[in-house]
Amino acid sequence: MAKWKLSKSQLRETGQGYLFMSPAILTIVVFLIGPILFALFLAFNRVNLLGDVSFEFVWFDNFTRMANDERALIALKNTAFYVGIVVPVQTILALVLASSLNAGMKGEKWFRVIYFLPTLTSSAVLVMIFMWMYRPDGLINTLLSGVGLPTYNWVNDPSVALISIMIMNIWATAPFFMVIYLAALQDIPDSLYEAAELDGASGVQKFWHVTVPLLRPVTAFAVIMGIIGTFQLFDQSYMFSGGSGGPNNSTLTVVLLIYQYAFSNNQMGYAAALAVALALIILTATLIQRKLQKDEQVY
Amino acid sequence: MMKRAMWLKASVLTSVFLTGAVLTACGDDGNNAVDGGANGEGNGEEEVTVRLTGWQSSPTEQRYLEETIEAFEEEYPHINVEMDTIADQYMDVLQTRLIGGEAADVFFLDAFEAPRLIEAGVLEPLDDYITEEFDVDDFEEPLIEAFRRDDQLWGLPKDTSTLALFYNKDHFEEAGIDAPPETWEEMEEMAETLTVDNRYGFGVVTDLARLYFIAESHGGEVTVDNQANFTDPNVIDALQPIVDMRNEKEIAASPADVGAEWGGDMFGTERASMIIEGNWMIEFMEDAFPDVNYGVVEVPTINDNKGTMAYTVSYSMNGASEQKEEAWQLIEFLTGKEGMEIWTSSGLALPSRQSVAESLEYTDEAIYEPFIEGASYATVWADDTNLPIINSNFENQFASAFLGDQELEEAMEEAERVANNEIDN
């Protein structure tokens, strides 16, 4: 009990502490905690904002509705497919790019800059450029047919539209993780490689048995960040489909669906419920990933 | 993708925007009271600003609208019109502004979207403002009907656009065809002759907005009681030829198939010899493809019946406007005989008033004729509150049937089921 009794000076000190923190606390409460609580509140209400503003408490109706919402299931399926492909590919690609840039080639600083450029490009600009290249008579099809490969209607064919977005995003995001891998690679002591060499390890063996295990914490970071980022795919599919998630719902993602319900269909309550559900899904995915890699958590 | 800070917000996306919306809404209520008091007295000659929101599809359109507004400001020197345009996703932006209490006093409203806003009660009914002199009976009945609900008028059609068949005269000559088609069968035959390796005889825009009249041409109804009714055998029968033209006969394609942005692009770049498009194409062709030698005729008859679509947009008034009187004066002028004449003289859109349609003279009569004719038998693109949902589900599924990914019947069943499921929720 005595522990909780504070002397006057201690009280003053505490007060001062909170006073100094108050701008930060206020900002967090207004812009972070407040909205989260409000979103939770909305998720349990039927909300009408246009005209007569009304909130009607509906318990779990918004959540049970999801089970019967065809488009929500399609969106979830598309998003999961997208995460399942993009996260492994971009992580492996980043690792390969980083190791090749760490091998001591000539002019590798330049390559680092060049590889990093896509990450610096705004996603809107990126989508515009890619949509132009993806045209049926565009650059990519010209190249493909030039070497005798089949061509695709990248943007308008429902069976490839999402894959087009995947290619674009992997291209844009892999370099970001590459930079993180690069930094980690420089941290691996040379002595380990020397020791491996003395034991007669080949280049591939060194990569598999020294580099990859030592990069595990970074890989965990890249995978988790990748999962969070890819689950929230919105801008690319929005621009690709002009906001509709078409053709044939093939580029409909969960966040795009949330946007549609919130801003086009005026169903804020249901949109908030979907947002809460997505947050839970991401949380679960992240927890599973952490369980699988429970050693060495650096994030 | 790696915008974590941004996406952190996105996971609570709705709430962030919402709090903002609610806060501004509350804030505004306070302001309104104050502003209203200040403005209320000086209705006489004190300067009043009326805000007008719309979209803009071309610089020419903007020029004509500005000209019309200038004429208005000359007549009402104390009213200052502030025009702003929403470039993309007009309804999303407008709706969000209405929620936030930030919407303009007067705005464009597509007939297709109108019922939802009317139901929400955010518009001002116009009946009490309309004077004898305004001559509301002069408007084309089907057009003004689109904005009437519960026996009240919620907007006045500013203009209309209809569809007609554009055909490439040079292609026709090459193929040895001397006259454009009059019936759908003729059109299909010609399309077959006109199709050559890199060019299709007929371009199809797969939106419900374009196909609605075709879908109903066999006596079926696309919507019944504000619900989708795509599985009506008559509707499927009527749409089947369109799908067959692409997949069986291979004489038609959509703009997306050839990598064109829209129908005008497809026709202008000569990848389709015929296409059903609206009067907005005329100006576009003149600007972008002046060398293409084309003609326009009425849409070919289906089962001996003429048909086409008409689109209309109204000027509607914000129910929360602080300057309703001035806002009405603006609407009255813009949809009145004088204003409409200035506006529609551009040819970008056709007048919605009979008297203006009669008095207006176009330089290129032959090209405008089919559109004006079409207005008399057109189906207006408007239904009820659920049309946007019905439309988007149709588009999704029809597109996949059109691409040959599934049978039309299956696609329509799916579209109807999903649409009505969404409506019931």
XYZ file of C-alpha atoms in Angstrom:
724
model
C 0.000 0.000 0.000
C 2.717 2.346 0.962
C 4.018 2.113 -2.509
C 1.006 3.954 -3.854
C 1.291 6.881 -1.525
C 3.184 9.650 -3.188
C 4.770 12.523 -1.441
C 4.013 16.034 -2.526
C 7.172 16.390 -4.539
C 6.615 13.060 -6.211
C 3.099 14.136 -7.107
C 4.398 17.321 -8.577
C 6.951 15.431 -10.539
C 4.332 13.074 -11.890
C 2.126 16.005 -12.743
C 4.948 17.654 -14.598
C 5.623 14.448 -16.459
C 2.046 14.198 -17.642
C 1.999 17.870 -18.469
C 4.940 17.400 -20.768
C 3.352 14.359 -22.317
C -0.045 15.967 -22.713
C 0.393 17.152 -26.309
C 1.310 13.620 -27.352
C -1.400 12.017 -25.263
C -4.004 14.405 -26.558
C -2.998 13.765 -30.158
C -3.060 10.019 -29.661
C -6.447 10.100 -27.963
C -8.032 12.338 -30.588
C -6.518 10.833 -33.700
C -5.845 7.232 -32.752
C -7.684 5.865 -29.755
C -10.822 7.937 -30.269
C -11.334 6.860 -33.880
C -10.649 3.216 -33.005
C -13.262 3.269 -30.258
C -15.666 5.104 -32.527
C -15.117 2.552 -35.287
C -15.918 -0.199 -32.797
C -19.061 1.647 -31.796
C -20.065 2.054 -35.436
C -19.516 -1.612 -36.137
C -22.416 -2.478 -33.845
C -24.785 0.086 -35.258
C -26.841 0.602 -38.341
C -25.695 4.047 -39.311
C -27.260 6.591 -41.589
C -25.389 9.814 -42.123
C -27.067 11.196 -45.194
C -30.092 13.303 -44.368
C -31.321 12.384 -40.909
C -28.350 11.125 -38.965
C -29.272 8.011 -37.046
C -27.497 5.296 -35.085
C -29.410 2.151 -34.325
C -27.775 -0.442 -32.107
C -28.052 -3.798 -33.856
C -25.791 -6.072 -31.805
C -23.890 -8.395 -34.110
C -26.052 -7.940 -37.205
C -23.292 -6.283 -39.161
C -21.011 -9.222 -38.460
C -23.503 -11.965 -39.216
C -24.336 -10.196 -42.440
C -20.791 -10.779 -43.677
C -21.348 -14.514 -43.838
C -24.050 -13.992 -46.449
C -22.322 -11.203 -48.286
C -21.048 -12.723 -51.489
C -18.862 -9.789 -52.313
C -17.221 -9.818 -48.877
C -16.268 -13.452 -49.402
C -14.940 -12.732 -52.881
C -12.968 -9.796 -51.512
C -11.515 -11.926 -48.743
C -10.619 -14.691 -51.187
C -8.937 -12.246 -53.567
C -7.045 -10.599 -50.733
C -5.888 -13.900 -49.255
C -4.728 -15.093 -52.676
C -2.893 -11.826 -53.126
C -1.189 -12.074 -49.715
C -0.322 -15.730 -50.278
C 1.529 -14.980 -53.482
C 2.959 -11.526 -52.923
C 4.463 -11.934 -49.447
C 6.668 -14.991 -50.181
C 7.676 -13.783 -53.630
C 8.633 -10.281 -52.569
C 10.520 -11.551 -49.521
C 12.536 -14.094 -51.502
C 13.142 -11.614 -54.270
C 14.340 -9.035 -51.759
C 16.732 -11.532 -50.222
C 18.133 -12.574 -53.586
C 18.532 -8.976 -54.723
C 20.217 -8.016 -51.453
C 22.669 -10.900 -51.527
C 23.614 -10.228 -55.118
C 24.195 -6.586 -54.279
C 26.289 -7.583 -51.296
C 28.564 -9.858 -53.277
C 31.019 -7.088 -54.045
C 30.251 -6.468 -57.693
C 31.435 -3.409 -59.513
C 29.096 -0.416 -59.387
C 26.806 -2.016 -56.851
C 26.062 1.324 -55.209
C 24.457 2.419 -58.446
C 22.416 -0.719 -58.642
C 21.199 -0.152 -55.099
C 19.912 3.261 -56.091
C 18.327 1.978 -59.284
C 16.659 -0.958 -57.567
C 15.303 1.310 -54.864
C 13.693 3.775 -57.260
C 10.371 1.900 -57.675
C 9.762 2.150 -53.935
C 10.139 5.899 -54.096
C 7.543 6.236 -56.850
C 4.063 7.176 -55.709
C 1.689 4.276 -56.124
C -0.732 6.329 -58.201
C 1.952 7.185 -60.716
C 3.090 3.601 -60.708
C -0.397 2.347 -61.525
C -0.744 4.831 -64.374
C 2.539 3.727 -65.897
C 1.759 0.054 -65.521
C -1.754 0.374 -66.892
C -0.251 1.966 -69.935
C 2.289 -0.810 -70.299
C -0.426 -3.414 -69.708
C -2.574 -2.270 -72.630
C -3.296 -5.001 -75.191
C -1.015 -3.206 -77.631
C 1.317 -1.974 -74.884
C 4.931 -2.595 -74.035
C 4.534 -5.830 -72.097
C 2.457 -7.572 -74.740
C 4.789 -6.360 -77.466
C 7.742 -7.842 -75.590
C 5.896 -11.102 -74.912
C 4.808 -11.587 -78.495
C 8.290 -10.564 -79.622
C 9.767 -13.626 -77.938
C 6.862 -15.827 -78.960
C 5.014 -15.948 -75.637
C 1.238 -15.634 -75.330
C -0.158 -12.165 -74.676
C -2.869 -11.203 -72.219
C -5.475 -8.540 -71.731
C -3.823 -7.602 -68.450
C -6.297 -5.063 -67.152
C -9.634 -6.300 -68.453
C -9.424 -10.053 -68.276
C -10.868 -11.161 -64.915
C -8.521 -14.127 -64.726
C -5.323 -12.075 -64.932
C -6.254 -8.647 -63.571
C -5.267 -9.454 -59.993
C -2.035 -11.054 -61.149
C -1.203 -7.846 -63.011
C -1.542 -5.957 -59.735
C 0.624 -8.550 -57.975
C 3.438 -8.174 -60.487
C 3.297 -4.430 -60.151
C 3.369 -4.491 -56.372
C 6.121 -7.054 -56.058
C 8.203 -4.954 -58.373
C 7.548 -1.877 -56.256
C 7.852 -3.346 -52.766
C 10.652 -5.898 -52.991
C 13.362 -3.200 -53.105
C 12.162 -1.780 -49.814
C 12.819 -5.075 -48.047
C 15.978 -5.449 -50.082
C 17.396 -2.379 -48.364
C 16.572 -3.829 -44.965
C 18.195 -7.125 -45.920
C 21.246 -5.249 -47.170
C 21.697 -3.546 -43.836
C 21.376 -6.875 -42.057
C 23.820 -8.540 -44.424
C 26.517 -6.046 -43.557
C 26.054 -6.987 -39.928
C 26.996 -10.614 -40.478
C 30.591 -10.930 -39.333
C 33.057 -12.006 -42.011
C 34.608 -14.426 -39.546
C 31.574 -16.700 -39.883
C 32.048 -16.955 -43.628
C 35.763 -17.540 -43.159
C 35.047 -20.319 -40.699
C 32.595 -21.873 -43.150
C 35.182 -21.675 -45.886
C 37.736 -23.420 -43.707
C 35.179 -26.180 -43.226
C 34.966 -26.453 -46.994
C 31.519 -24.902 -47.539
C 30.574 -23.932 -51.100
C 28.982 -20.573 -51.956
C 25.487 -22.058 -51.939
C 26.100 -23.804 -48.634
C 27.360 -20.574 -47.099
C 24.183 -18.838 -48.258
C 21.876 -21.511 -46.865
C 23.677 -22.248 -43.642
C 25.148 -18.906 -42.677
C 23.310 -16.079 -44.403
C 19.724 -17.300 -44.281
C 19.691 -18.372 -40.593
C 21.362 -15.160 -39.478
C 18.814 -13.127 -41.402
C 15.869 -14.823 -39.732
C 14.838 -11.870 -37.561
C 14.843 -9.622 -40.592
C 12.880 -12.163 -42.579
C 10.306 -12.247 -39.803
C 10.058 -8.479 -39.970
C 9.722 -8.510 -43.754
C 7.023 -11.164 -43.666
C 4.958 -9.458 -40.983
C 5.190 -6.061 -42.595
C 4.409 -7.692 -45.915
C 1.322 -9.396 -44.531
C 0.027 -6.192 -42.984
C 0.714 -4.184 -46.124
C -0.748 -6.664 -48.577
C -3.918 -7.304 -46.596
C -4.611 -3.621 -46.880
C -4.297 -3.431 -50.645
C -6.475 -0.601 -51.824
C -5.037 2.135 -54.020
C -3.760 -0.077 -56.807
C -6.945 -2.065 -57.192
C -9.021 1.088 -56.855
C -7.199 2.738 -59.711
C -7.002 -0.420 -61.772
C -10.753 -0.897 -61.748
C -11.882 2.698 -61.468
C -13.229 1.972 -57.995
C -15.487 -0.929 -58.999
C -13.262 -3.888 -58.147
C -14.001 -5.266 -61.599
C -13.734 -6.888 -64.063
C -16.076 -9.449 -62.549
C -15.010 -8.613 -58.969
C -11.550 -9.944 -59.730
C -9.711 -6.995 -58.211
C -12.125 -6.450 -55.333
C -10.151 -6.341 -52.095
C -11.398 -6.050 -48.543
C -10.353 -2.418 -48.120
C -11.854 -1.499 -51.486
C -15.103 -3.113 -50.374
C -14.981 -1.141 -47.129
C -14.542 2.027 -49.161
C -17.480 1.160 -51.380
C -19.793 0.471 -48.475
C -18.695 3.538 -46.550
C -18.636 6.141 -49.282
C -20.748 4.889 -52.157
C -23.450 2.890 -50.422
C -23.688 5.037 -47.288
C -23.496 2.043 -44.933
C -20.914 3.207 -42.428
C -21.883 0.679 -39.779
C -21.333 -2.316 -42.005
C -18.151 -0.785 -43.400
C -16.812 -0.314 -39.885
C -17.687 -3.917 -39.050
C -15.738 -5.061 -42.105
C -12.797 -2.916 -41.024
C -12.865 -4.464 -37.560
C -13.014 -7.939 -39.098
C -10.044 -7.145 -41.315
C -8.071 -5.879 -38.336
C -8.796 -9.151 -36.534
C -7.711 -11.183 -39.545
C -4.443 -9.301 -39.817
C -3.890 -9.645 -36.079
C -4.430 -13.395 -36.294
C -2.153 -13.773 -39.289
C 0.561 -11.812 -37.510
C 0.219 -13.851 -34.315
C 0.462 -17.110 -36.238
C 3.555 -15.860 -38.000
C 5.100 -14.870 -34.661
C 4.333 -18.272 -33.179
C 6.080 -19.945 -36.101
C 9.163 -17.817 -35.611
C 9.165 -17.295 -31.907
C 12.903 -17.003 -31.472
C 14.691 -13.722 -31.926
C 12.009 -11.109 -32.072
C 13.531 -7.797 -32.892
C 10.495 -5.824 -33.873
C 2.271 -0.507 -50.277
C 4.592 0.240 -47.443
C 2.719 3.170 -46.150
C 2.275 1.819 -42.721
C 1.418 5.092 -41.119
C -1.262 5.640 -43.688
C -2.586 2.131 -43.464
C -2.728 2.199 -39.753
C -5.261 4.874 -40.293
C -6.870 2.843 -43.016
C -7.629 0.021 -40.654
C -9.805 2.481 -38.857
C -10.510 4.257 -42.095
C -14.182 4.669 -41.586
C -13.925 6.054 -38.158
C -11.324 8.650 -38.988
C -13.423 10.055 -41.764
C -16.516 9.682 -39.761
C -15.327 11.572 -36.771
C -14.293 14.273 -39.167
C -17.663 14.247 -40.838
C -19.584 14.338 -37.613
C -17.419 17.051 -36.162
C -17.747 19.272 -39.204
C -21.459 18.593 -39.334
C -21.864 19.762 -35.777
C -19.587 22.707 -36.315
C -21.519 23.755 -39.339
C -24.859 23.747 -37.660
C -23.538 26.435 -35.402
C -22.186 28.431 -38.273
C -25.324 28.171 -40.309
C -27.321 29.890 -37.649
C -24.922 32.784 -37.557
C -24.560 33.073 -41.320
C -28.276 32.782 -41.853
C -28.847 35.714 -39.551
C -26.274 37.841 -41.273
C -27.520 37.083 -44.747
C -31.187 37.093 -44.016
C -31.572 40.863 -43.875
C -29.651 41.880 -46.913
C -31.574 39.975 -49.541
C -31.949 43.128 -51.542
C -28.804 44.184 -53.298
C -26.181 42.736 -51.016
C -23.780 40.448 -52.815
C -24.672 36.789 -52.402
C -22.511 33.861 -53.410
C -24.206 30.754 -54.724
C -22.061 27.675 -55.045
C -22.563 25.302 -57.937
C -20.984 21.853 -58.204
C -20.816 19.702 -61.284
C -18.530 17.634 -63.393
C -16.854 18.558 -66.594
C -16.168 16.232 -69.457
C -14.363 18.627 -71.753
C -12.934 22.135 -71.853
C -15.585 23.068 -74.408
C -18.280 22.053 -71.984
C -16.676 24.194 -69.330
C -16.562 27.162 -71.675
C -20.236 26.955 -72.524
C -21.225 26.560 -68.897
C -19.154 29.585 -67.953
C -20.803 31.538 -70.727
C -24.233 30.574 -69.448
C -23.306 31.544 -65.909
C -21.942 34.873 -67.083
C -25.257 35.592 -68.736
C -26.941 34.781 -65.437
C -24.655 37.025 -63.432
C -25.360 39.845 -65.829
C -29.056 39.469 -65.215
C -28.649 39.108 -61.459
C -25.710 41.370 -60.660
C -25.970 40.794 -56.909
C -25.475 37.034 -57.241
C -22.017 35.694 -57.608
C -21.789 32.089 -58.807
C -18.909 30.022 -57.573
C -18.483 26.964 -59.748
C -16.418 23.956 -58.831
C -16.029 20.640 -60.595
C -15.525 17.189 -59.174
C -13.204 15.304 -61.451
C -13.868 11.724 -60.484
C -16.293 9.617 -58.422
C -18.785 12.446 -58.434
C -21.448 10.762 -56.329
C -19.026 9.578 -53.631
C -17.654 13.067 -53.248
C -21.041 14.765 -53.374
C -22.493 12.357 -50.835
C -19.578 12.881 -48.473
C -19.933 16.638 -48.801
C -23.644 16.421 -48.103
C -22.926 14.387 -44.975
C -20.345 16.901 -43.873
C -22.613 19.861 -44.578
C -20.155 21.161 -47.140
C -22.147 20.608 -50.320
C -22.854 23.408 -52.760
C -26.213 25.163 -52.985
C -26.913 23.805 -56.442
C -25.459 20.691 -57.994
C -25.689 18.354 -60.968
C -27.590 15.185 -60.233
C -27.819 12.256 -62.618
C -31.326 10.828 -62.953
C -29.830 7.421 -62.318
C -28.629 8.420 -58.840
C -31.394 10.852 -57.934
C -33.858 8.556 -56.103
C -31.339 7.710 -53.396
C -30.667 11.347 -52.543
C -34.359 12.190 -52.728
C -35.159 9.366 -50.300
C -32.429 10.520 -47.957
C -34.198 13.868 -47.724
C -31.224 16.079 -48.506
C -32.751 17.833 -51.507
C -35.060 20.809 -51.611
C -38.404 20.194 -53.333
C -38.769 22.747 -56.117
C -42.535 22.859 -56.636
C -43.104 25.922 -54.487
C -40.536 27.969 -56.352
C -41.817 27.261 -59.841
C -43.809 30.094 -61.368
C -46.300 30.042 -64.204
C -43.867 31.943 -66.343
C -41.196 29.234 -65.949
C -43.432 26.930 -68.001
C -42.577 23.606 -66.456
C -44.798 21.751 -68.934
C -42.352 22.638 -71.653
C -39.909 19.970 -70.398
C -39.973 16.588 -72.108
C -42.260 14.507 -69.932
C -40.071 11.370 -69.496
C -37.064 13.503 -68.556
C -38.724 15.541 -65.845
C -40.528 12.427 -64.619
C -37.134 11.007 -63.606
C -36.858 13.671 -60.914
C -40.416 13.449 -59.636
C -41.027 11.392 -56.543
C -43.803 11.465 -53.964
C -45.573 13.994 -56.181
C -42.811 16.491 -55.792
C -40.141 17.743 -58.108
C -36.571 17.411 -56.863
C -34.608 18.684 -59.807
C -35.001 20.163 -63.262
C -33.357 18.401 -66.209
C -30.626 20.634 -67.529
C -30.282 18.730 -70.789
C -30.385 15.268 -72.252
C -28.232 12.997 -74.350
C -29.322 10.069 -76.480
C -27.621 7.258 -78.341
C -27.373 6.689 -82.069
C -25.374 4.497 -84.420
C -22.057 5.882 -85.630
C -20.668 4.247 -88.743
C -17.423 4.708 -90.593
C -18.242 5.757 -94.155
C -14.870 4.743 -95.534
C -15.168 1.235 -94.155
C -18.649 0.958 -95.634
C -17.365 2.012 -99.015
C -14.480 -0.456 -98.864
C -16.886 -3.249 -98.052
C -19.239 -2.147 -100.807
C -22.167 -1.319 -98.556
C -24.056 1.735 -99.698
C -26.490 2.464 -96.888
C -26.248 2.215 -93.113
C -28.361 -0.494 -91.432
C -31.944 0.077 -90.434
C -32.681 -3.147 -88.601
C -30.613 -5.125 -86.127
C -30.392 -8.068 -88.567
C -29.020 -5.821 -91.288
C -26.569 -4.428 -88.813
C -25.281 -7.885 -87.899
C -24.897 -8.845 -91.561
C -22.966 -5.684 -92.286
C -20.818 -6.146 -89.205
C -19.811 -9.510 -90.574
C -18.774 -8.012 -93.897
C -17.006 -5.154 -92.182
C -14.919 -7.278 -89.827
C -11.360 -7.612 -91.040
C -8.350 -8.925 -89.146
C -7.651 -5.980 -86.889
C -11.016 -4.331 -86.958
C -14.426 -5.310 -85.704
C -17.697 -4.612 -87.445
C -19.427 -3.523 -84.257
C -18.245 -2.075 -80.963
C -20.188 -2.958 -77.826
C -20.164 -0.979 -74.606
C -21.195 -3.532 -71.998
C -22.792 -1.181 -69.444
C -26.380 -1.636 -68.397
C -26.771 2.081 -69.051
C -26.243 1.329 -72.735
C -27.934 -2.045 -72.994
C -31.068 -1.353 -70.956
C -33.291 -0.665 -73.948
C -31.938 -3.711 -75.790
C -32.527 -5.894 -72.747
C -36.149 -4.764 -72.660
C -36.681 -4.930 -76.419
C -38.234 -8.418 -76.281
C -40.828 -7.376 -73.745
C -38.896 -8.289 -70.617
C -38.303 -5.997 -67.682
C -34.862 -5.486 -66.187
C -36.142 -4.268 -62.842
C -39.325 -5.193 -61.069
C -40.315 -3.594 -57.767
C -36.917 -2.018 -57.329
C -35.198 -5.404 -57.644
C -33.112 -6.965 -60.376
C -35.013 -9.171 -62.808
C -32.274 -10.266 -65.188
C -33.398 -13.879 -65.363
C -36.587 -12.997 -67.217
C -36.248 -15.219 -70.339
C -37.184 -12.249 -72.494
C -34.306 -10.240 -71.079
C -31.828 -13.051 -71.679
C -33.182 -13.611 -75.201
C -32.718 -9.962 -75.981
C -29.142 -9.825 -74.705
C -27.986 -13.124 -76.185
C -27.357 -11.715 -79.706
C -24.886 -9.197 -78.265
C -22.850 -11.928 -76.599
C -23.072 -14.139 -79.696
C -21.794 -11.349 -81.892
C -18.552 -11.461 -79.980
C -18.118 -15.104 -79.107
C -19.806 -17.043 -81.916
C -19.708 -14.787 -84.923
C -16.625 -12.874 -83.839
C -17.825 -9.656 -85.427
C -18.019 -7.485 -82.315
C -15.771 -6.495 -79.419
C -15.801 -4.144 -76.483
C -13.466 -1.148 -76.246
C -11.527 -3.000 -73.531
C -10.955 -5.927 -75.896
C -8.953 -3.742 -78.218
C -7.331 -1.698 -75.452
C -9.424 1.399 -76.058
C -10.474 3.615 -73.182
C -14.070 3.915 -74.315
C -16.297 3.595 -77.348
C -15.209 6.887 -78.873
C -11.594 5.857 -78.677
C -12.388 2.523 -80.313
C -14.357 4.100 -83.151
C -11.935 6.974 -83.641
C -8.911 4.715 -83.934
C -10.891 2.700 -86.501
C -10.958 -0.535 -84.579
C -14.727 -0.685 -84.932
C -16.715 0.260 -88.021
C -19.972 0.787 -86.162
C -20.751 1.689 -82.584
C -23.726 2.920 -80.604
C -22.625 6.074 -78.828
C -24.035 9.357 -77.601
C -24.066 12.877 -78.985
C -21.007 13.725 -76.889
C -19.036 11.806 -79.521
C -19.523 14.515 -82.120
C -17.319 17.043 -80.429
C -14.815 14.366 -79.445
C -14.440 13.146 -83.025
C -13.968 16.686 -84.262
C -11.205 17.317 -81.723
C -9.396 14.013 -81.660
C -10.107 12.330 -84.991
C -11.076 15.005 -87.533
C -10.003 12.762 -90.429
C -12.396 9.936 -89.717
C -15.238 10.110 -92.201
C -18.329 9.022 -90.316
C -22.086 9.230 -90.406
C -24.784 8.923 -87.763
C -28.139 7.209 -88.040
C -30.764 6.153 -85.551
C -30.145 2.946 -83.630
C -31.244 -0.031 -85.785
C -34.714 -1.319 -84.982
C -35.097 -4.480 -82.948
C -38.208 -6.501 -83.866
C -39.405 -3.476 -85.864
C -39.327 -1.281 -82.771
C -37.246 1.796 -82.493
C -35.314 2.213 -79.304
C -32.455 4.077 -77.694
C -31.375 5.400 -74.312
C -31.696 8.918 -72.981
C -29.605 10.267 -70.142
C -30.464 13.309 -68.186
C -28.936 15.346 -65.432
C -30.722 17.868 -63.293
C -29.872 20.940 -61.363
C -30.983 20.152 -57.848
C -30.928 22.267 -54.737
C -29.278 21.369 -51.478
C -31.946 21.178 -48.774
C -29.489 22.744 -46.327
C -28.659 25.693 -48.563
C -28.545 29.069 -46.865
C -29.439 30.984 -50.000
C -32.379 29.068 -51.345
C -33.919 32.031 -53.068
C -30.782 32.867 -55.014
C -30.096 29.184 -55.625
C -33.529 28.908 -57.209
C -32.889 31.962 -59.333
C -29.797 30.212 -60.665
C -31.662 26.980 -61.403
C -34.497 28.938 -62.943
C -32.128 30.675 -65.298
C -30.029 27.643 -66.199
C -33.038 25.467 -66.972
C -35.087 28.335 -68.334
C -35.443 28.958 -72.052
C -32.722 31.570 -72.279
C -30.096 29.722 -70.258
C -30.778 26.386 -71.855
C -30.423 27.880 -75.290
C -26.947 29.216 -74.545
C -25.909 25.976 -72.894
C -27.221 23.537 -75.490
C -26.049 25.574 -78.466
C -22.755 23.770 -77.863
C -24.273 20.566 -79.201
C -22.644 18.668 -76.350
C -26.042 17.976 -74.907
C -29.544 18.297 -76.272
C -32.179 20.589 -74.779
C -34.680 19.076 -72.388
C -37.293 21.732 -73.275
C -39.416 21.212 -76.356
C -39.468 24.882 -77.236
C -35.675 25.117 -77.162
C -35.281 21.932 -79.190
C -37.505 23.430 -81.857
C -35.859 26.812 -82.002
C -32.279 25.611 -81.845
C -30.439 25.270 -85.121
C -27.382 23.135 -85.448
C -24.838 23.797 -88.138
C -24.556 20.128 -88.955
C -28.205 19.131 -88.976
C -27.718 15.633 -90.413
C -25.509 14.547 -87.556
C -27.789 15.844 -84.795
C -31.014 14.675 -86.347
C -30.825 11.008 -85.164
C -30.213 12.099 -81.570
C -33.091 14.537 -81.524
C -35.362 11.972 -83.174
C -34.270 9.407 -80.618
C -35.411 11.563 -77.716
C -39.045 10.888 -78.634
C -38.855 7.104 -78.121
C -35.864 6.743 -75.803
C -35.822 4.836 -72.533
C -34.651 7.188 -69.795
C -31.775 5.816 -67.729
C -33.459 6.073 -64.369
C -35.434 3.747 -62.187
C -35.527 3.643 -58.437
C -33.238 3.772 -55.415
C -31.566 0.423 -56.121
C -30.587 0.995 -59.730
C -26.927 1.687 -58.847
C -26.652 -1.694 -57.080
C -28.498 -3.473 -59.877
C -26.277 -1.753 -62.408
C -22.958 -2.653 -60.824
C -23.901 -6.306 -60.437
C -25.085 -6.481 -64.019
C -21.862 -4.963 -65.244
C -19.722 -7.414 -63.330
C -21.498 -10.517 -64.554
C -22.410 -9.419 -68.046
C -18.798 -8.530 -68.712
C -17.734 -12.065 -67.887
C -20.463 -13.577 -70.105
C -19.423 -11.208 -72.847
C -15.842 -12.436 -72.507
C -17.121 -15.990 -72.844
C -16.155 -17.034 -69.321
C -19.663 -18.223 -68.573
C -23.027 -18.654 -70.239
C -25.201 -15.551 -70.311
C -27.998 -17.342 -68.472
C -25.689 -18.377 -65.644
C -24.223 -14.890 -65.463
C -27.632 -13.268 -65.264
C -28.778 -15.682 -62.575
C -25.698 -14.872 -60.555
C -26.071 -11.128 -61.099
C -29.713 -11.187 -60.064
C -29.048 -13.272 -56.987
C -26.147 -11.139 -55.773
C -27.913 -7.872 -56.534
C -31.122 -8.817 -54.758
C -29.189 -10.240 -51.855
C -27.390 -6.920 -51.526
C -30.683 -5.038 -51.775
C -32.350 -7.137 -49.068
C -29.558 -6.381 -46.691
